[in-house]
Structure formats: C-alpha cells, structure tokens
Amino acid sequence: MSTTRRQFLKIAGLAAFGLGTSSALDAADAVAKDMPGAKYEVGEKHLAAKRWAMVIDTRKLESREDFERIIHACHTVHNVPSIPNKQEIKWIWTDKYDRVFTDDMSQHLSPAVREKDYLLLCNHCENPPCVRVCPTKATFKRADGIVVMDYHRCIGCRFCMAGCPYGARSFNFGDPRPYLKDVNPAFPTRMRGVVEKCTFCSERLEVGLQPACVEASNGAILFGDLDDPNSPVRKALAENFSIRRKPSIGTQPGVYYIV
Amino acid sequence: MFISLLAVIALGCIAWLGAASGFQYLIGVVLPYAAVLVFIGGFVWRIVDWAKSPVPFRIPTTAGQQKSLDWIKPARLDSPFTTAGTVGRMLLEVLLFRSLFRNTSVEIQKGPRVVYYSAKWLWLFALLFHYCFLLIFIRHFRFFLEPVPFALTAIEFVDGIMQIGVPRMFMSDVLVVAALGFLLARRLFSEKIRYISLANDYFPLFLLLGLVGSGIWMRYFAKVDIAAVKVLTMGLVTMNPVLPEGIGAAFFIHIFLLSCLLAYFPFSKLMHMGGVFLSPTRNLPNNTRAVRHVNPWNPPKKYRTYAEYEDEFRELMEEAGLPVDKTSEEAAAAE
Amino acid sequence: MSKLPTPDKLIATIPAFPMEGWMDTKPDFKPGTWCYPAKVENMRALGMPNPHEWSADQEDWNLPENWEEIIYEGLKERLAKHRSLKVFMDICVRCGACADKCHFFIGTGDPKNMPVLRAELLRSVYRRDFTTAGKLLGKLAGARKLDKDVIKEWFYYFYQCTECRRCSLFCPYGIDTAEITAIARELLHELGLGIHWIMEPVFNCNRTGNHLGIQPHAFKEIVEFLCEDIETVTGIKINPPFNEKGHEIVFITPSGDVFADPGIYTFMGYLMLFHEIGLDYTLSTYASEGGNFGSFTTFDMAKKLNAKMYAEAERLGSKWILGGECGHMWRVVHQYMDTFNGPTPPKMETPKSPITGTVFKNAASTKMVHIAEFTADLIKHNKLRLDPSRNDHLTVTFHDSCNPARGMGLLEEPRYVLRNVCNNYVDMPENTIREQTFCCGGGSGLNTDEIMEIRMRGGLPRGNALRYVQQKHGVNTMACICAIDRATLPPLANYWAPGVTVYGTHELVANALVMRGEQKRTMDLRQEELPGMEDE
Amino acid sequence: MYNGKYIIPGIVIFVGLFTFPFWSNLLTPKYERPQLAMPADQKECIEPAEYMRAEHMHILDVWRDQALREGKRAYVASNGKVWDISLQNTCMKCHANKADFCDKCHNSNSVSPYCWDCHVAPRGNQ
C-alpha cells in the first residue's frame, strides 16, 4: 500500500510539474497581471506627518452658525446624508459638556463652559478600540495616525460602533443616497450596511489640502503633526490648557480641546 | 488511478495543443455539438434500456415501521405505504441523500468490542459536490441566455456574497474543489475505498477536477475574454456557430473536458443520476400485501398438488386419523 | 464446536487487507468455509439443471461442457427479466458506504465480503459481456474474463451472503445485494451447483410439505406430543385440528417450530394462544411449512413451494392465513407471495380478527397476517389475560430478523407484545436493531454446521451487541420471531454471550398467558421451575 | 418498455431541461458582441486596450488597496504617464458614458460589480 501511495505522489508530482509548465507557457503573461513597468507612488502634493492631530479652540466657536458652517463643509464634501431620525449619519457634530467630557473633573464649572456646545468627531486614537474589534480589518490605523475605514471590506457587523467610546461611528441602515440633496461627484457615497466616520480628510491631505472642517473654521481648528514641535497644533497645546475626551480609558485621542 | 490521471492530463494536453494549432473550430464548435448529442442520446438510450426490463417484484428496502395496525405509527417516508410517501422517500433520497445520511463506520476494539460511529462526512461532501456542481451548471446559463434572467444574477449574487477578490470569488467554486478533493482523498487514503476503486472511479473525479480547475483558471487567472466566449456560446445555442478571435487556450481546455464529460456520462457510473430514480428498493411503496404487484413474466404455477401428496401418504394419513379427500377405497376404485 | 477458535482468537485472526488487487486473489476452500454440495438425486428430483457430483475443495467441479454459454445466456435472460439487476449492475459508484455494513465483512475482514465487491464479482463479468467499455477496455473498465475460478469465487462469496439487505439500507441508490446474490445463486444452480443444506429442505418441502421431511402422520404425532406437554404445564388438553375443512383460518408456521428445541416451545405457545381465544383454525400437513428454502435457490422454486399455501387455503375453504414467526418466510409472503401465486383463491377474504373485529387492511390482497400483528391487536384490545410477572426472572431483549425488519417493516408489533408479556425489556444498541439489525449469521440457508466458524464470524456484530446488553443490563433472554434465529442464535449466544437463552416471542406470550381453567403454573413451557412460583 | 407512464414524462422533462438553452433561444436574434461607447476625445487609456479589457477589474482592485490602505494615490503607467488613482475622477472622466461602456458588456455577461453602490457615476448616467 505504501508503495502505491509513494508511486502516486511521484506521478502526481510529475503531473503537476507537467501541467504547471505547459500552462505556464501560454499563461505566463496572463498570470503577471500587473502591467510591467507600472508603479504606485504618493502624490506630488501630498502632506505627510508622523502623527496627525487636531486642536479645537472651543473659545473661538461661539454661535450656532460657526458649528453649522463647519459641519456643513464636512458633510457636503463627503456626501454625508442628513437623515432626520435615529438612523442619523454624522461625521462631525456637537454636544453639551456633560456628555462630551464625562470624567466629572469639577463640580463647579463656569456656567458658560457647561452650557456650551462642543464640536465632536472621530478622535483618531493612538490606541483605537474600533481597530482592535474589527473582524475584517476594514478599520485600520495608518502610519500617520489616522484611523480610516475601507468600506469595501466592511461587513456591517457594528463591532466598531460598540467599541468606540466616543460614539463617532454611524451605521447605514439604508441606502444613504435618497438623503443626499447634492452629491459631490468627486467623492463616493456609502452603501447600505456599512459603518462610516470621519477620515481626517485623508483624501484632501493627499492633494495638499487641509481638512474641510479646518478650512471652514476660520482658525478655530488647528491641524498638524503632533510629533513636530513646530507644528501649529504643538504650538497651541504648548500655549494653552487643553483637555481630551475620556483620557482615563487610555485610548490617547488625537483631538485636543482648548477650553 | 494513474491511468485515469494520465488520461485526463492527456485530454487536457490534446485540447491545449489543438487550440494552439488551429483546431479551435473543432474543439469549440464541432465537439460540443457532438458531445451534447451523445449525452442526450446516450442518456435516453440507457434509461429506455433499463425500462425495457420489468420490475417483477415489489422489493422496497423498508427502513422503518410498516403500516399495519391503526395504533402503530408507520414510518411514512422510510417505509412508505402510499404513492405520496414513496414520492417523498424518493425526494429525500434524490435531494438530500437520505440513505447516505444513515452512514456509520464500524471498528473492532479490544475487548473485543464492535463499536459504531456516525459517519456523515461522505454524505456532507457528496451533497456539497452535487449542489455546487448544480449551482455552477446553472450559473453557466449566463452564457446561453440573452438577456440574462434576474434569477441567474440573483444566484450569482448569493454565490459571490462574500465579495472576496475580483472577479468575485464564488463559494461554489471553492466548495466543489474541496468536495472533489475529499472524494478523491478517501479513494486514495481509505484502505477499503482504495481497494474497491477502479480506473473508472478515478477518471470522472480527475475529469471533473480538470473541468473545474480549468474553469477556475480562466475565470480568476487567465481572464479569458468572456465577451468573446459568450459570442461563441450564444452561437452554439442559436445554431449559428461562430468562432470569435482571441479566446484563450484555457477556454478550449475547459470546453474540451466538458465535451469529454458529456460524452462519457451515459456510458459510465455517472448514470447513477438517472438510475437512482429506477431503483426498485427505493421507488416502490411497502404495500405488497395490500395491493397486488403483477409480474409480467410470471411463469405458470407448477407445484406438487394436494392430490399428489395425498396419493403418496394416504394410508399413513388414514392410519393417523387425518382427514383425506379420497379414502383408500375410493382411490383404488378410481384406478 | 471444538474446532472453533475462542472469540478472542477469532477476532485476532481477522486478517489485514491483502496487498494484491481483488481480481488477483482466489478464495481458499479450507474446511469450515464452504457448504457441502447438494445431493445429485435431490437436484434431479426437483428438475434442477445439470445435476452432477462435485465438491468445493476439489480442483475440478465437473462443470457442464458449455458452462460459459450457460452463464452468458443465464445472465442475459435475467438482465431482461429484472430491472433491479440491470440498474444495480450499472449505477454503483463504489462510494463504499456499504463496505462495513456487512456482518460477514466485519467478522472475516475479507474484502470480498464488502457488499460492493461481492457485487463486483458478478459486475466484472457483466461488464465484459454486456458493456461496450468492458469489451474494449477490459480490466481498465473493471471487466474480467469469466473462468472457472470466477465460478468458484461466486460460489464461495454468494454463499457467504445471507441476503440480509443491511447494505441496501445504506446504499444511496438502494442497490440490494440480496437481489444480486439471489440471481448469482440462480446462475450457479444453472450449472448444477447447489448446496445440500438448501436443496434437501427444498426437496423435502416439495414432497412432504415441510423442510424437515416430516410426513403427515408424524407431524400429527409430534403436535399431539407437544399438546401433552402443554397439559403437563397448564392442565389443559388441547386438540388442534389438522387438515380440516371449513375453518376460518389456516395457520402456517415454519416446520422448525414443530421439530426443534427451542422452536417447539414457540409452537406450544401458538396452540395455547389459539385455544385460549377460541380461534377457528386448522393446521395443515400439506402446507406445513412457512419457510421457503426455495427462495434461496431460484425465484421459480420459491414460487413452487409457496404455491401450496393458497392451494391449501382454497382446498380447506379458509378465509385467510395466519403466519407464524419466521424471517425469510415473511420476506416471501410480504413481498413475493401475491405476485407469485396470487390473485388469491376467490373464497378468501380480507383478514379480520374474529376476536377483536380488527380488519387487517394492510393484508387486503395477500390475505395473510403475521402472528405478531395478530397478537399485538389482541393485547391492545385487552382480549388476553396476561401475568407478565411469570417472566420476571428474565431480562429480555429482542433480535429483529433481517427480513421482517428490512423487507416488511415489522418492528413495533413484536416489541409491543414483548413489553406486555415481560416486565424487564431492553433494546440492544440502536445501530444493531430495527432496520439496522444484524443477521444471526445463518440466514438464507447458511445455518449449516459445517461452516460454523463463518457463522460465528458473521454473528460477531449481533453477538457483541447481545453481550453489551448482557453486561450492562443483565439481559439473559433474547427473543426473536424467526425459526432460523431459533436454530442459529443459541450457538451464537453460547459463543459470544454465554448465559443468554433464546426464546420465540410466543413462548414468552404463552408463559404469561393466564388461561381459563388452567392449574397453577409452577413451570414454564420448558418445564423449568418458575422462580417464586414453585409448588409449596 | 415498462412503467412508461412514469419514465417517458421523466425523460421528456430531463431532455427539456437540458436542452433549455437551445429551444429558449429559438426566437433570439443573432447575438452580437456588445459594442461599447469609447470616449470621443481620448484615444489612449492608461494602459493598452487588450490589457485593460482583461485586467480592468484587477487594476481597480489594486488601485483601491493602494490608495486606501497604502496611501499611494498616483499610478505611474507603463509608459511613464502619471494618473490619479480614482475611479470617479480619473476613469469616469473619459468613460463618462457608463451605461454604454461599463453596463452594456457587464449586463450581457451577467457581471455585477458593486462599484456603483458607493462610487458616483458621472452625471447623465443616473
């Protein structure tokens, strides 16, 4: 029996070799699917950093219009639909102090601080829980610290929504397109059944632009490399008292608030 | 087995060489037509040939309680009494491989002890193979229908729902290879199955592996120009055969192996596809005592009659006080 | 029995798989593996073709000159007559599901006892002569030349198949080895190759009405003798009617029940039951055989022997036939009888129990009822007074006979009866009972003593299951509903599970049956003391 | 032939099903390869046409991984020309007629890419 098995393996091996070579002849070029000589590179204008971060100067954001302008800028450029119910999709939004900074740091805050709206978005954490729980690696952290999503891979399991301590993620219960008034033809929409969130405008950084919210904030939002002491974010943090959301849970958010 | 493997490899090489040396029309048009004719003709001929022999006796293998007394629950499907039950049994058999589901394996352990294990792997992989193959067969209808009906698109959507890779990976492709691999592996590595396997058991397996393999090769790797393939296949089914330019060799290997399979089918054990419907131990109801089954060649009755019996034993019977039809005196008088 | 190896040794000698392919191995006709040939005069008397002297251990089997032609023509004829054969020859895919389902394979380890290979023995010849592929490709297509060794191989292996149909249950196409074996045996008979153990009973049955060759006066005498024993046990005198016209029912049971221990106790059980319920029946000496060894010979022979049942019912003017406990008898009655010898004589009627009024619609055409169905119906309608505690010293299990299980579906009726007449009942493991039941190792005419080792090997799965319940539940009694079982199971139990006694189901019924006017029972039908009921 | 009343309909059904492609196409006009609408103002694609025909799905697949996961959004073609990696902004700029370029061939061959679930087709195609 063992002889026949060995014999078989020998012949099967020969056969595989034969098949391999014969098909290799006509299929050699077919297998090399990438065009010879083609390459992939970063764009010429692309902005680089070791660790992208954002500083929001809450003192400069006062009126409802300030917020609306920023949110509008982001949501239009990214085709974020406005769905007026619990199925709401949001990349950037506002909320009150109590719900934003839940570590109750002082019982007696100034009423102005407590009553104010705060701008919220994905924190692009150093230790993002959403990345750890994603079963398909659809959510991942780039080398420059941005936490992004590959919607092609998202299977809509929503583990990341459960994992995110900041509620930064929204789920598309339905097709978002009917809720888009004007589609930005330069940017995709999402489909039913995927999760989405802020990308720190990684696609704008590629072409040398600042994030849309930063542009629209009239200087209230700063953006830059946290590892570079000369960056606007480091300078602002050096000069002001700043806080981050839920520091005690160790996610190390990349969004700082000057209060 | 080696012969079967070599035969399939040889068939593949013939197709490849043929495609490379100008026999595309023969391989892509003439042979498929011939193969379809042989398949249909051969299939019908085999069924008719079987049907020419009668089923003299009603011999279902009863796999459950008969229908007898009202208060005993009969096994309506495993031991069917009615036509409906028999149809049900056949459906279970054909669609779900009911009998194979019962499979066990036996082992003699120290003690000595004979131990039985449930053994459903064969059932599982056999079922997987057949359904994947059916699905793949149906999916191929996109090459024969224009416009492609929604049902086909829906099947493709479900089959490719994992959305892995481009072109999207079909689960049936992976599973059919896995199932064929299992069926082959048990022939090679199970002592019992290897012992009973003949060349004509390996050949269809290798042929199917070659067929499936060449299909996978041209879909995922060689990227045959399917628009051109569809022109060819539509030409075939609309009886306007054409041979478009630029179809890769992989396609010709694929269609050649398919033609071989079609032509081989009616003359091989693959006819179990039709035969399973004609198996008298499965397709008959277990009601022979209630409804008489007629044997068309039933020979005339020939048996030792009571009269002959009494003639031999009359005196002994009378002596023992057993009743007789004719007393000894009557018998003597008759002579 | 002295020549038999011990059970441990027997299992240890199950050989490994042979190295060479099955077409290249030949059977070894050592003593104990083959049955003695049929007597020439029996074959001749029955009109069997080509009767001649031969013996399996000889080199030359004295086959008729044109033996190849006989086989070719014989096979051709049978292919045209039986769709089963044709389909089964063509569609096997050799998936191997049947391989380890055969008791003979489990017990002998001989690969040709795998049902698939047993069929291949015939199939290989079929391929060469009747398929194009086989003619062209020969061995490559699994075909082989018919030679005398093939005939010897057929004889060896088709007489190591008890036609139990267990393989057929697992086959995805329902390929039935019993059908193939039956036809292969027909072909062997065409060459004059039959076995003594089958042909002698067939000859007897044809002449005297029963396998054992009991002549009418002797039959009556034996039964009267049994009645005396009944009187000893119960104090009741029974006078069963013989060959009497005008009774509603003819009762037919295997003659083994009249003749051999422990079948006679089952027979006494029937008589007591009929007496107690006042059944209007008669016995017949002409149709004094329920079993049908003809069915192990040829279909025609089965028909010939079976014909007496309807003939006798017609002569005696009975309305229906009640059949006793038997295995292959019921395969014939249930699946063949009506086709063979029906339609039934005009005066016969759909069986109706005269005691309960139950109409046996399931026997509307054949007009023959199984005694387990009949008794189960009586018990269900509370027509019997039973004292199951008389069987309290017994822990009972039930052996499903192959034919009633897989050729009839009689599974619940005997269990219902047993549960009502015994307080301690357990089933054997589920893979060995009901439709999955294992053969006793001696079915289809193989219950002859010269192949005792083969029988014990074939009996391994059944014996093992029995020993399992013996050890686990203290089973000491195996009930059955088959006369061949009653002959083959005692040595099997003795070998594989010593301490277990074999009973017919109706023996246990009669033990528990409280009869009107009976004396206090102190002993069972075997005249052994009933524990706890001894005379004070 | 025995049991013809079951077997003959069985054979008819079997043959009918198996030959379905033949008889269902009896009324089908001659099948032509779909003619695709090529961009009017552009002659060259990023790579040669034969390569694009066979491998466009592959190149899009690589593009999306390169752009999204590797952050490389410039494709240097085999002829040295640099292209922005973007289905919407590069491919569809020339192949603006999605219906007559993409869909025609895809539909005929029952290929259903899910690009357009998210990516926005050029105006005039919705």
Coordinates of N, CA and C in Angstrom, one line a residue, chain A residues 52-195:
Chain A
W52 N -0.8 62.8 12.8 CA -1.7 63.9 12.6 C -2.6 64.1 13.9
A53 N -2.8 65.3 14.2 CA -3.7 65.6 15.4 C -4.4 66.9 15.1
M54 N -5.4 67.1 15.9 CA -6.3 68.3 15.8 C -6.5 69.0 17.1
V55 N -6.4 70.3 17.1 CA -6.7 71.1 18.3 C -7.9 72.0 18.0
I56 N -9.0 71.8 18.8 CA -10.2 72.7 18.7 C -10.2 73.7 19.8
D57 N -10.1 74.9 19.3 CA -10.2 76.0 20.3 C -11.6 76.4 20.6
T58 N -12.2 75.9 21.6 CA -13.6 76.0 21.9 C -14.0 77.4 22.1
R59 N -13.0 78.2 22.5 CA -13.3 79.6 22.8 C -13.7 80.4 21.6
K60 N -13.2 79.9 20.4 CA -13.4 80.6 19.2 C -14.7 80.2 18.5
L61 N -15.3 79.2 19.0 CA -16.6 78.7 18.4 C -17.7 79.0 19.3
E62 N -18.4 80.0 18.9 CA -19.5 80.6 19.8 C -20.9 80.3 19.2
S63 N -21.1 80.8 18.1 CA -22.5 80.8 17.6 C -22.9 79.5 16.9
R64 N -24.2 79.3 16.8 CA -24.7 78.1 16.1 C -24.2 78.1 14.6
E65 N -24.1 79.3 14.1 CA -23.6 79.4 12.7 C -22.2 78.8 12.5
D66 N -21.3 79.1 13.5 CA -20.0 78.6 13.5 C -20.0 77.1 13.3
F67 N -20.8 76.5 14.1 CA -20.8 75.0 14.1 C -21.4 74.5 12.7
E68 N -22.6 75.1 12.4 CA -23.3 74.7 11.2 C -22.3 74.8 10.0
R69 N -21.6 75.9 9.9 CA -20.7 76.1 8.8 C -19.7 75.0 8.6
I70 N -19.1 74.6 9.8 CA -18.1 73.6 9.8 C -18.7 72.2 9.4
I71 N -19.8 71.9 10.1 CA -20.5 70.6 9.8 C -20.9 70.5 8.4
H72 N -21.4 71.6 7.9 CA -21.9 71.6 6.5 C -20.7 71.4 5.5
A73 N -19.6 72.0 5.8 CA -18.4 71.9 5.0 C -18.0 70.4 4.9
C74 N -17.9 69.8 6.0 CA -17.5 68.4 6.1 C -18.5 67.5 5.4
H75 N -19.8 67.6 5.8 CA -20.8 66.7 5.3 C -21.1 66.9 3.8
T76 N -20.9 68.1 3.3 CA -21.1 68.2 1.8 C -20.0 67.5 1.0
V77 N -18.8 67.8 1.5 CA -17.7 67.3 0.7 C -17.6 65.8 0.7
H78 N -18.1 65.2 1.8 CA -18.0 63.8 2.0 C -19.3 63.0 1.7
N79 N -20.3 63.7 1.2 CA -21.6 63.1 0.9 C -22.2 62.4 2.1
V80 N -22.2 63.1 3.2 CA -22.8 62.6 4.4 C -24.3 63.0 4.4
P81 N -25.2 62.0 4.4 CA -26.6 62.3 4.2 C -27.2 62.9 5.5
S82 N -28.2 63.7 5.4 CA -28.9 64.1 6.6 C -30.2 63.3 6.8
I83 N -30.2 62.4 7.7 CA -31.3 61.6 7.9 C -31.9 62.0 9.3
P84 N -33.1 62.5 9.3 CA -33.7 63.1 10.5 C -34.3 62.2 11.5
N85 N -33.6 61.1 11.8 CA -34.2 60.3 12.9 C -33.0 59.5 13.5
K86 N -33.4 58.4 14.2 CA -32.3 57.7 14.9 C -31.3 57.0 14.0
Q87 N -31.6 57.0 12.7 CA -30.7 56.4 11.8 C -29.7 57.5 11.2
E88 N -29.6 58.6 12.0 CA -28.8 59.7 11.6 C -27.3 59.3 11.3
I89 N -26.7 59.9 10.3 CA -25.3 59.6 10.0 C -24.5 60.9 10.3
K90 N -23.4 60.8 11.0 CA -22.7 62.0 11.3 C -21.2 61.8 11.4
W91 N -20.5 62.7 10.8 CA -19.0 62.6 10.9 C -18.5 63.6 11.9
I92 N -19.2 64.8 11.9 CA -18.8 65.8 12.9 C -20.1 66.5 13.4
W93 N -20.1 66.7 14.7 CA -21.4 67.1 15.3 C -21.1 67.8 16.6
T94 N -22.1 68.2 17.3 CA -21.9 68.9 18.6 C -22.7 68.3 19.7
D95 N -22.2 68.6 21.0 CA -23.0 68.1 22.1 C -22.6 69.0 23.3
K96 N -23.3 68.7 24.4 CA -23.0 69.6 25.7 C -21.9 69.0 26.5
Y97 N -21.4 69.8 27.3 CA -20.2 69.5 28.1 C -20.4 68.1 28.9
D98 N -21.5 68.0 29.5 CA -21.7 66.8 30.4 C -21.6 65.5 29.6
R99 N -21.9 65.6 28.3 CA -21.9 64.3 27.5 C -20.6 64.2 26.8
V100 N -19.9 65.3 26.8 CA -18.6 65.3 26.0 C -17.4 64.9 26.9
F101 N -17.4 65.6 28.0 CA -16.3 65.3 29.0 C -16.9 64.7 30.2
T102 N -17.0 63.4 30.1 CA -17.8 62.7 31.2 C -17.0 62.4 32.4
D103 N -15.7 62.6 32.4 CA -14.9 62.5 33.7 C -15.2 63.8 34.4
D104 N -16.0 63.7 35.4 CA -16.5 64.9 36.1 C -15.4 65.5 36.9
M105 N -14.7 66.5 36.2 CA -13.5 67.0 36.7 C -13.7 68.1 37.8
S106 N -14.7 68.8 37.6 CA -15.0 69.9 38.6 C -16.5 70.0 38.7
Q107 N -17.0 70.0 40.0 CA -18.4 70.1 40.3 C -18.9 71.5 40.0
H108 N -18.0 72.4 40.0 CA -18.4 73.8 39.9 C -17.8 74.5 38.7
L109 N -18.1 74.1 37.5 CA -17.6 74.7 36.3 C -18.4 76.1 36.1
S110 N -17.7 76.9 35.3 CA -18.4 78.1 35.0 C -19.6 77.7 34.1
P111 N -20.8 78.4 34.3 CA -22.0 78.0 33.6 C -21.7 78.1 32.1
A112 N -20.9 79.1 31.7 CA -20.6 79.3 30.2 C -20.0 78.0 29.6
V113 N -19.1 77.4 30.3 CA -18.4 76.2 29.8 C -19.4 75.1 29.8
R114 N -20.2 75.0 30.9 CA -21.1 73.9 31.0 C -22.2 73.9 29.9
E115 N -22.7 75.1 29.6 CA -23.8 75.2 28.7 C -23.4 75.2 27.2
K116 N -22.1 75.4 27.0 CA -21.6 75.5 25.6 C -21.8 74.2 24.8
D117 N -21.8 74.4 23.5 CA -21.7 73.2 22.6 C -20.3 72.9 22.2
Y118 N -20.0 71.7 22.1 CA -18.6 71.3 21.7 C -18.6 70.5 20.4
L119 N -17.6 70.7 19.6 CA -17.6 70.1 18.3 C -17.0 68.7 18.5
L120 N -17.6 67.7 17.9 CA -17.2 66.3 18.1 C -16.9 65.6 16.8
L121 N -15.9 64.8 16.8 CA -15.6 64.0 15.6 C -14.8 62.8 16.0
C122 N -14.4 62.0 15.1 CA -13.6 60.8 15.4 C -12.3 61.3 16.0
N123 N -11.9 60.7 17.1 CA -10.7 61.1 17.8 C -9.4 60.6 17.2
H124 N -9.4 59.7 16.3 CA -8.2 59.1 15.7 C -7.2 58.7 16.8
C125 N -7.7 57.8 17.6 CA -6.9 57.5 18.8 C -5.6 56.8 18.5
E126 N -4.7 57.0 19.5 CA -3.4 56.2 19.4 C -3.7 54.7 19.6
N127 N -4.6 54.4 20.5 CA -5.0 53.0 20.7 C -6.5 52.8 20.4
P128 N -6.8 52.8 19.1 CA -8.2 52.8 18.7 C -8.9 51.4 19.0
P129 N -9.8 51.4 19.9 CA -10.5 50.1 20.2 C -11.3 49.6 18.9
C130 N -11.7 50.5 18.1 CA -12.5 50.1 16.9 C -11.6 49.2 16.0
V131 N -10.3 49.5 15.9 CA -9.5 48.8 15.1 C -9.3 47.4 15.6
R132 N -9.2 47.3 17.0 CA -9.0 46.0 17.6 C -10.1 45.1 17.4
V133 N -11.4 45.6 17.4 CA -12.5 44.7 17.3 C -13.0 44.4 15.9
C134 N -12.4 45.1 14.9 CA -12.9 44.9 13.6 C -12.5 43.5 13.0
P135 N -13.4 42.7 12.7 CA -13.1 41.3 12.3 C -12.5 41.2 10.9
T136 N -12.6 42.2 10.1 CA -12.2 42.1 8.7 C -11.0 43.1 8.4
K137 N -10.6 43.8 9.4 CA -9.6 44.8 9.2 C -10.0 45.9 8.2
A138 N -11.3 46.1 8.2 CA -11.9 47.2 7.4 C -11.5 48.5 8.0
T139 N -11.5 48.6 9.4 CA -11.0 49.8 10.1 C -9.5 49.5 10.4
F140 N -8.7 50.5 10.1 CA -7.3 50.3 10.4 C -6.6 51.6 10.7
K141 N -5.5 51.6 11.3 CA -4.8 52.8 11.6 C -3.6 53.0 10.7
R142 N -3.5 54.1 10.0 CA -2.4 54.3 9.1 C -1.2 54.7 9.9
A143 N 0.0 54.7 9.2 CA 1.2 55.0 9.9 C 1.2 56.4 10.4
D144 N 0.5 57.3 9.8 CA 0.4 58.7 10.2 C -0.6 59.0 11.3
G145 N -1.2 57.9 11.8 CA -2.0 58.0 13.0 C -3.5 58.2 12.7
I146 N -3.8 58.3 11.4 CA -5.2 58.4 11.0 C -5.9 57.1 11.0
V147 N -7.1 57.0 11.7 CA -7.9 55.8 11.7 C -8.9 55.9 10.6
V148 N -8.7 55.0 9.6 CA -9.6 55.1 8.4 C -10.4 53.8 8.2
M149 N -11.4 53.9 7.4 CA -12.2 52.7 7.1 C -12.1 52.4 5.6
D150 N -12.0 51.0 5.3 CA -12.1 50.5 4.0 C -13.5 50.0 3.8
Y151 N -14.4 50.8 3.2 CA -15.8 50.4 3.1 C -16.0 49.2 2.2
H152 N -15.0 48.9 1.4 CA -15.1 47.6 0.6 C -15.1 46.4 1.5
R153 N -14.5 46.6 2.6 CA -14.3 45.4 3.5 C -15.3 45.3 4.6
C154 N -16.0 46.5 4.8 CA -16.9 46.5 6.0 C -18.0 45.5 5.7
I155 N -18.3 44.7 6.7 CA -19.4 43.8 6.6 C -20.6 44.2 7.5
G156 N -20.5 45.4 8.1 CA -21.6 45.9 8.8 C -21.9 45.2 10.1
C157 N -20.9 44.6 10.7 CA -21.1 43.9 12.0 C -21.3 44.8 13.1
R158 N -20.8 46.0 13.0 CA -21.0 47.1 14.0 C -20.3 46.8 15.3
F159 N -19.3 46.0 15.3 CA -18.5 45.8 16.5 C -17.8 47.1 16.8
C160 N -17.3 47.8 15.7 CA -16.6 49.1 16.0 C -17.4 50.1 16.7
M161 N -18.8 50.1 16.4 CA -19.6 51.1 17.0 C -19.7 50.8 18.5
A162 N -19.7 49.5 18.8 CA -19.8 49.1 20.2 C -18.4 49.4 20.8
G163 N -17.4 49.3 20.1 CA -16.0 49.5 20.6 C -15.7 51.0 20.8
C164 N -16.2 51.9 20.0 CA -15.8 53.3 20.1 C -16.4 53.9 21.3
P165 N -15.5 54.5 22.2 CA -16.0 55.1 23.4 C -16.6 56.5 23.1
Y166 N -16.5 57.0 21.9 CA -16.9 58.4 21.6 C -18.1 58.5 20.7
G167 N -18.7 57.4 20.4 CA -19.9 57.4 19.5 C -19.6 58.1 18.2
A168 N -18.4 57.9 17.7 CA -18.0 58.6 16.5 C -18.5 57.9 15.2
R169 N -19.1 56.7 15.3 CA -19.4 56.0 14.1 C -20.9 55.9 13.9
S170 N -21.3 55.9 12.6 CA -22.7 55.8 12.3 C -22.9 54.6 11.3
F171 N -24.0 54.0 11.4 CA -24.3 52.8 10.6 C -25.4 53.2 9.5
N172 N -25.2 52.7 8.3 CA -26.1 53.0 7.2 C -27.2 51.9 7.3
F173 N -28.3 52.2 7.9 CA -29.4 51.2 7.9 C -30.0 51.1 6.5
G174 N -29.9 52.1 5.7 CA -30.5 52.0 4.4 C -29.5 52.7 3.4
D175 N -30.0 52.7 2.2 CA -29.2 53.4 1.1 C -29.2 54.9 1.5
P176 N -28.0 55.5 1.6 CA -28.0 56.9 2.0 C -28.3 57.9 0.9
R177 N -28.3 57.4 -0.4 CA -28.4 58.4 -1.5 C -29.6 59.2 -1.5
P178 N -30.8 58.6 -1.2 CA -32.0 59.4 -1.2 C -31.9 60.6 -0.2
Y179 N -31.0 60.6 0.7 CA -31.0 61.6 1.7 C -29.9 62.7 1.4
L180 N -29.4 62.5 0.2 CA -28.3 63.5 -0.2 C -29.0 64.5 -1.2
K181 N -28.9 65.7 -0.9 CA -29.5 66.7 -1.8 C -28.7 66.8 -3.0
D182 N -27.4 67.1 -2.8 CA -26.5 67.3 -3.9 C -25.3 66.3 -3.6
V183 N -25.0 65.5 -4.6 CA -23.9 64.6 -4.4 C -22.7 65.2 -4.9
N184 N -21.6 65.2 -4.1 CA -20.3 65.6 -4.6 C -19.8 64.6 -5.5
P185 N -19.7 64.9 -6.8 CA -19.3 63.8 -7.7 C -17.9 63.4 -7.6
A186 N -17.1 64.1 -6.8 CA -15.7 63.8 -6.7 C -15.4 62.8 -5.6
F187 N -16.5 62.5 -4.8 CA -16.3 61.6 -3.6 C -17.4 60.6 -3.6
P188 N -17.0 59.4 -3.2 CA -18.1 58.3 -3.2 C -19.1 58.6 -2.1
T189 N -20.2 57.9 -2.2 CA -21.1 57.8 -1.0 C -20.8 56.5 -0.3
R190 N -21.6 56.1 0.6 CA -21.5 54.8 1.2 C -22.8 54.0 0.7
M191 N -22.8 52.7 1.1 CA -23.9 51.9 0.7 C -24.6 51.4 2.0
R192 N -25.7 50.8 1.8 CA -26.5 50.2 2.9 C -25.6 49.2 3.6
G193 N -25.6 49.2 4.9 CA -25.0 48.1 5.6 C -23.5 48.3 5.9
V194 N -23.0 49.5 5.8 CA -21.6 49.7 6.3 C -21.6 50.8 7.3
V195 N -20.6 50.8 8.1 CA -20.4 51.9 9.1 C -19.5 53.0 8.5

